[in-house]
Amino acid sequence: MDKELQQIASEVEGLSEKLTALKKEIGKVIIGQEDTVSQLLITFLAGGHALLEGVPGLAKTLMIRTLSNAIDLKFKRIQFTPDLMPSDIIGTEILEEDHSTGKKFFKFNKGPIFSNIILADEINRTPPKTQAALLEAMQEFEVTYGDKTYPLDKPFFILATQNPIEQSGTFVLPEAQQDRFLLYIKIGYPTDEEETQILKATTGTKKAQLNKVLSGEDIVRLQQLVREVSISDGLIQYVSDVIRATRPDTSKVDYVKQWVDWGAGPRAGQAMILTAKANALLEGRLAVGLEDLQSVALPVLRHRVLVNFRADAEGITSDTVTKEIFKAIQLKDR
């Protein structure tokens, strides 16, 4: 058993060096935003999807494109628009003719969803019918068209962006679809120093050249290793306590009862544990600590805890609720 642990530790060390190299490659183009980049990498390691929200000009699209350029995987960008149809995403059947026999047949032409990394740009610009075309792919990693099911290549990630301030011609993602995103990442403005560096780096003639430092096989192996990261029964119970505390009907936290309409479901607990494991592995550790759970809690619960109308009026967000829950729920010795 000790030999097996040593082998895993050695493998983790080698892959950690590649993850560090990946961060450096991204840093050639993206200045600052370390937390956002880490959360994107956590999404990859945990095998999920991410929703990025930020005002225009914060390099959401560039960040995802840069990440894909440094990984040796197929990448496709889908620009969501009000007139985009589901067939524009998953593909469609076309009528073809066999020139040797003269017989006609339908052939399925695969859409852009059949790639490893999908940038769903401005996902809230398209109607719910088209947004829903992503649901099966996100959850089952396959696409059904007619009576046939087509598996997607693995690894498979959807990284979606949306603009929080543009309301005209946009469609809010339904809660059921938001829940399919492992993390809901909010991108903030750069610091004074970072903004100065951005202006210097983007207004000259120099263009960064990116190297591919991580392969699809590396990511698949990292996803397997994430599952092997250990977590104590006490921390699992702590996650359960936190998730149950988000639900007004069962919560013992008065703040939740006052300001929350709907709490998180079991998928939130699964997401919190998996992303905490990914965070630990990203830092080269093979065991989850309380700090790992707390570092991923906000992006995990941000779209799964729905505050009521009064909370909206008072400026109370799901992030505020999550912080209050962590104050109220203490880790028990087990």
Coordinates of C-alpha atoms in Angstrom, one line a residue:
M1 CA 0.0 0.0 0.0
D2 CA 2.9 2.3 0.8
K3 CA 4.4 1.7 -2.6
E4 CA 1.1 2.5 -4.2
L5 CA 0.8 5.8 -2.3
Q6 CA 4.4 6.7 -3.3
Q7 CA 3.6 6.0 -6.9
I8 CA 0.5 8.1 -6.8
A9 CA 2.4 10.9 -5.0
S10 CA 5.2 10.8 -7.7
E11 CA 2.6 10.9 -10.4
V12 CA 0.8 13.8 -8.7
E13 CA 4.1 15.7 -8.5
G14 CA 4.8 15.2 -12.2
L15 CA 1.3 16.3 -13.2
S16 CA 1.4 19.3 -10.7
E17 CA 4.5 20.5 -12.6
K18 CA 2.4 20.5 -15.8
L19 CA -0.4 22.4 -14.1
T20 CA 2.1 25.0 -12.9
A21 CA 3.5 25.2 -16.5
L22 CA -0.1 25.6 -17.7
K23 CA -0.7 28.5 -15.3
K24 CA 2.5 30.2 -16.6
E25 CA 1.3 29.8 -20.2
I26 CA -2.0 31.4 -19.4
G27 CA -0.2 34.1 -17.5
K28 CA 1.6 35.1 -20.8
V29 CA -1.8 36.4 -22.0
I30 CA -4.0 36.9 -18.9
I31 CA -2.7 39.4 -16.4
G32 CA -4.1 38.8 -12.9
Q33 CA -7.3 36.9 -12.3
E34 CA -5.4 34.1 -10.5
D35 CA -8.5 33.0 -8.6
T36 CA -10.6 32.8 -11.8
V37 CA -7.9 30.7 -13.6
S38 CA -7.6 28.4 -10.6
Q39 CA -11.4 27.9 -10.5
L40 CA -11.3 27.1 -14.2
L41 CA -8.6 24.5 -13.6
I42 CA -10.6 23.1 -10.7
T43 CA -13.5 22.7 -13.1
F44 CA -11.3 20.7 -15.5
L45 CA -9.9 18.5 -12.8
A46 CA -13.3 17.8 -11.4
G47 CA -14.7 17.0 -14.8
G48 CA -17.5 19.6 -14.8
H49 CA -18.6 22.8 -16.5
A50 CA -18.2 26.4 -15.5
L51 CA -20.3 29.5 -16.0
L52 CA -18.3 32.8 -16.1
E53 CA -20.0 36.1 -15.4
G54 CA -18.4 39.5 -15.7
V55 CA -18.9 42.9 -17.4
P56 CA -17.6 43.4 -20.9
G57 CA -13.9 43.8 -21.4
L58 CA -12.7 41.5 -18.6
A59 CA -11.3 38.9 -21.0
K60 CA -13.7 36.1 -20.3
T61 CA -13.6 34.8 -23.8
L62 CA -9.9 35.4 -24.1
M63 CA -9.2 33.6 -20.9
I64 CA -11.1 30.5 -22.1
R65 CA -9.5 30.6 -25.5
T66 CA -6.0 31.0 -24.0
L67 CA -6.7 28.0 -21.7
S68 CA -7.7 25.9 -24.7
N69 CA -4.7 27.0 -26.7
A70 CA -2.4 25.6 -23.9
I71 CA -4.1 22.2 -23.8
D72 CA -3.9 19.7 -26.6
L73 CA -7.6 19.2 -27.1
K74 CA -10.2 20.1 -29.8
F75 CA -11.8 23.5 -29.1
K76 CA -14.9 25.1 -30.6
R77 CA -16.5 28.5 -29.9
I78 CA -20.2 28.9 -30.2
Q79 CA -21.5 32.5 -30.3
F80 CA -25.0 32.4 -28.9
T81 CA -27.5 34.7 -30.5
P82 CA -31.3 35.1 -30.4
D83 CA -31.8 33.2 -33.7
L84 CA -29.5 30.3 -32.8
M85 CA -31.2 26.9 -33.2
P86 CA -30.5 23.6 -31.3
S87 CA -29.4 22.1 -34.6
D88 CA -26.7 24.8 -34.9
I89 CA -25.2 23.3 -31.7
I90 CA -25.8 19.5 -31.9
G91 CA -25.9 19.0 -35.6
T92 CA -28.5 17.9 -38.1
E93 CA -29.3 15.2 -40.6
I94 CA -28.8 15.9 -44.3
L95 CA -30.0 13.8 -47.3
E96 CA -27.2 12.2 -49.3
E97 CA -27.0 9.9 -52.2
D98 CA -24.9 6.7 -52.5
H99 CA -23.3 7.2 -56.0
S100 CA -22.6 3.5 -56.5
T101 CA -26.2 2.4 -55.9
G102 CA -28.2 5.6 -56.4
K103 CA -29.9 5.1 -53.0
K104 CA -30.6 8.1 -50.8
F105 CA -30.0 8.1 -47.1
F106 CA -29.8 10.5 -44.2
K107 CA -26.5 11.3 -42.7
F108 CA -26.0 13.0 -39.3
N109 CA -23.6 16.0 -39.6
K110 CA -22.1 16.6 -36.1
G111 CA -22.3 20.1 -34.8
P112 CA -19.7 22.1 -32.8
I113 CA -20.7 20.4 -29.5
F114 CA -18.6 17.4 -30.7
S115 CA -15.3 18.9 -29.4
N116 CA -13.5 18.6 -26.1
I117 CA -13.7 22.2 -24.9
I118 CA -16.7 24.3 -25.9
L119 CA -16.8 28.0 -25.4
A120 CA -20.5 28.9 -25.1
D121 CA -20.1 32.7 -25.5
E122 CA -22.9 34.9 -24.1
I123 CA -25.1 31.9 -23.4
N124 CA -27.9 34.1 -22.0
R125 CA -28.4 35.7 -25.4
T126 CA -30.2 32.7 -26.8
P127 CA -33.7 31.4 -26.0
P128 CA -34.4 28.6 -23.5
K129 CA -35.1 26.1 -26.3
T130 CA -31.5 26.5 -27.6
Q131 CA -30.0 26.7 -24.1
A132 CA -31.7 23.3 -23.4
A133 CA -29.8 21.7 -26.3
L134 CA -26.8 21.7 -24.0
L135 CA -28.5 19.9 -21.1
E136 CA -28.0 16.3 -22.2
A137 CA -24.5 16.9 -23.3
M138 CA -23.6 18.6 -19.9
Q139 CA -25.1 15.8 -17.8
E140 CA -24.8 12.6 -19.8
F141 CA -21.9 13.5 -22.1
E142 CA -23.9 12.4 -25.1
V143 CA -26.3 13.8 -27.7
T144 CA -29.5 12.2 -28.9
Y145 CA -30.8 13.1 -32.4
G146 CA -33.8 11.2 -33.7
D147 CA -33.6 7.7 -32.4
K148 CA -29.8 7.6 -32.2
T149 CA -27.5 8.6 -29.4
Y150 CA -24.0 9.8 -30.1
P151 CA -21.3 9.8 -27.4
L152 CA -19.1 12.9 -26.9
D153 CA -15.4 12.7 -26.8
K154 CA -13.8 12.8 -23.4
P155 CA -12.7 14.9 -21.7
F156 CA -15.6 17.3 -22.4
F157 CA -16.1 20.7 -20.9
I158 CA -18.5 23.5 -21.5
L159 CA -17.3 26.9 -20.4
A160 CA -20.1 29.5 -20.8
T161 CA -19.9 33.3 -20.4
Q162 CA -22.7 35.8 -19.7
N163 CA -22.9 39.5 -19.2
P164 CA -24.6 40.6 -16.0
I165 CA -25.4 44.2 -17.0
E166 CA -26.9 43.8 -20.5
Q167 CA -30.6 42.9 -20.1
S168 CA -32.1 43.8 -23.5
G169 CA -32.5 40.7 -25.7
T170 CA -31.2 38.2 -23.0
F171 CA -32.7 35.1 -21.5
V172 CA -31.9 34.1 -17.9
L173 CA -30.7 30.6 -17.6
P174 CA -33.3 28.3 -16.0
E175 CA -32.4 27.1 -12.5
A176 CA -32.3 23.5 -13.7
Q177 CA -29.7 24.3 -16.3
Q178 CA -27.6 26.5 -13.9
D179 CA -27.4 23.5 -11.6
R180 CA -25.6 21.6 -14.3
F181 CA -22.7 24.0 -14.0
L182 CA -20.2 22.8 -11.4
L183 CA -19.0 26.3 -10.7
Y184 CA -20.5 29.8 -11.2
I185 CA -17.5 32.1 -11.4
K186 CA -17.8 35.8 -11.1
I187 CA -14.9 37.9 -12.6
G188 CA -14.1 41.2 -11.0
Y189 CA -12.2 44.3 -12.2
P190 CA -8.4 44.2 -12.2
T191 CA -6.3 46.0 -9.6
D192 CA -4.6 49.3 -10.3
E193 CA -1.2 47.6 -11.0
E194 CA -2.8 44.8 -13.1
E195 CA -4.7 47.3 -15.2
T196 CA -1.5 49.2 -16.0
Q197 CA 0.2 46.0 -17.0
I198 CA -2.8 45.1 -19.2
L199 CA -2.6 48.4 -21.0
K200 CA 1.1 48.0 -21.6
A201 CA 0.8 44.4 -22.8
T202 CA -2.1 44.8 -25.1
T203 CA -1.3 48.1 -27.0
G204 CA 2.0 47.2 -28.5
T205 CA 3.2 44.9 -31.2
K206 CA 4.4 41.9 -29.1
K207 CA 2.1 38.9 -29.2
A208 CA 2.6 36.0 -26.8
Q209 CA 3.2 32.5 -28.2
L210 CA 1.6 29.7 -26.3
N211 CA 2.8 26.2 -25.9
K212 CA 0.6 23.2 -25.4
V213 CA 1.7 21.8 -22.0
L214 CA -1.1 19.5 -21.1
S215 CA -2.7 16.7 -23.1
G216 CA -6.2 15.1 -23.0
E217 CA -4.7 12.0 -21.4
D218 CA -3.2 14.1 -18.7
I219 CA -6.5 15.6 -17.9
V220 CA -8.3 12.2 -17.8
R221 CA -5.7 10.9 -15.4
L222 CA -5.9 14.0 -13.2
Q223 CA -9.7 13.5 -13.1
Q224 CA -9.1 10.0 -11.9
L225 CA -6.6 11.2 -9.3
V226 CA -9.1 13.8 -8.0
R227 CA -11.4 10.9 -7.0
E228 CA -8.6 9.3 -5.1
V229 CA -7.9 12.3 -2.9
S230 CA -9.1 11.5 0.6
I231 CA -11.6 13.3 2.7
S232 CA -12.5 12.5 6.3
D233 CA -16.0 11.4 7.4
G234 CA -16.1 14.5 9.6
L235 CA -15.6 16.8 6.6
I236 CA -18.3 14.9 4.6
Q237 CA -20.7 15.4 7.4
Y238 CA -19.7 19.1 7.6
V239 CA -20.6 19.4 3.9
S240 CA -23.9 17.8 4.5
D241 CA -24.6 20.2 7.4
V242 CA -23.8 23.2 5.2
I243 CA -25.9 22.1 2.3
R244 CA -28.9 21.2 4.6
A245 CA -28.5 24.6 6.3
T246 CA -29.2 26.4 2.9
R247 CA -32.7 25.0 2.8
P248 CA -35.2 27.3 4.7
D249 CA -37.5 24.3 5.7
T250 CA -34.7 22.4 7.4
S251 CA -32.2 25.1 8.3
K252 CA -31.3 26.0 11.8
V253 CA -29.8 29.2 10.7
D254 CA -32.2 32.1 11.2
Y255 CA -30.5 34.2 8.4
V256 CA -31.4 31.5 5.9
K257 CA -35.0 31.3 7.0
Q258 CA -35.3 35.1 6.7
W259 CA -33.7 35.6 3.3
V260 CA -33.7 32.4 1.2
D261 CA -36.5 31.0 -1.0
W262 CA -34.8 27.8 -2.2
G263 CA -31.8 26.0 -0.9
A264 CA -29.2 23.7 -2.6
G265 CA -29.9 20.1 -3.6
P266 CA -27.6 17.1 -3.1
R267 CA -25.7 17.9 -6.3
A268 CA -24.3 20.9 -4.5
G269 CA -22.7 18.6 -1.9
Q270 CA -21.3 16.4 -4.6
A271 CA -19.9 19.5 -6.3
M272 CA -18.4 20.9 -3.1
I273 CA -16.6 17.7 -2.3
L274 CA -15.3 17.1 -5.8
T275 CA -14.1 20.7 -6.3
A276 CA -12.5 20.7 -2.8
K277 CA -10.6 17.5 -3.9
A278 CA -9.6 19.2 -7.1
N279 CA -8.4 22.2 -5.2
A280 CA -6.3 20.1 -2.9
L281 CA -4.8 18.2 -5.9
L282 CA -4.1 21.5 -7.6
E283 CA -2.0 22.5 -4.6
G284 CA -0.2 19.1 -4.6
R285 CA -2.1 17.6 -1.6
L286 CA -3.8 14.2 -1.5
A287 CA -6.2 15.0 1.4
V288 CA -9.0 17.6 1.7
G289 CA -8.8 20.2 4.4
L290 CA -11.5 22.6 5.7
E291 CA -9.8 25.4 3.8
D292 CA -10.4 23.6 0.5
L293 CA -14.2 23.4 1.2
Q294 CA -14.4 27.0 2.2
S295 CA -12.4 28.1 -0.9
V296 CA -14.9 26.5 -3.3
A297 CA -18.1 27.1 -1.4
L298 CA -19.0 30.5 -3.0
P299 CA -18.8 29.4 -6.7
V300 CA -20.5 26.1 -5.9
L301 CA -23.5 27.6 -4.0
R302 CA -23.8 30.9 -5.9
H303 CA -26.3 29.6 -8.4
R304 CA -27.9 27.0 -6.2
V305 CA -29.1 29.1 -3.3
L306 CA -31.9 31.4 -4.4
V307 CA -32.6 34.4 -2.2
N308 CA -36.1 35.9 -1.9
F309 CA -37.4 39.2 -3.2
R310 CA -36.7 41.1 0.0
A311 CA -33.1 39.9 0.0
D312 CA -32.7 41.3 -3.6
A313 CA -34.2 44.6 -2.5
E314 CA -31.7 44.7 0.4
G315 CA -28.7 43.8 -1.7
I316 CA -28.3 40.4 0.0
T317 CA -26.9 37.8 -2.4
S318 CA -26.4 34.0 -2.2
D319 CA -22.7 34.7 -1.4
T320 CA -23.8 36.7 1.7
V321 CA -26.0 33.8 2.7
T322 CA -23.1 31.2 2.2
K323 CA -20.8 33.3 4.4
E324 CA -23.4 33.5 7.2
I325 CA -23.8 29.7 7.0
F326 CA -20.1 29.2 7.4
K327 CA -20.2 31.4 10.5
A328 CA -23.1 29.5 12.0
I329 CA -22.0 25.9 11.1
Q330 CA -18.9 24.7 12.9
L331 CA -16.9 21.6 12.1
K332 CA -17.5 19.0 14.7
D333 CA -14.8 16.7 16.0
R334 CA -15.6 13.2 14.7

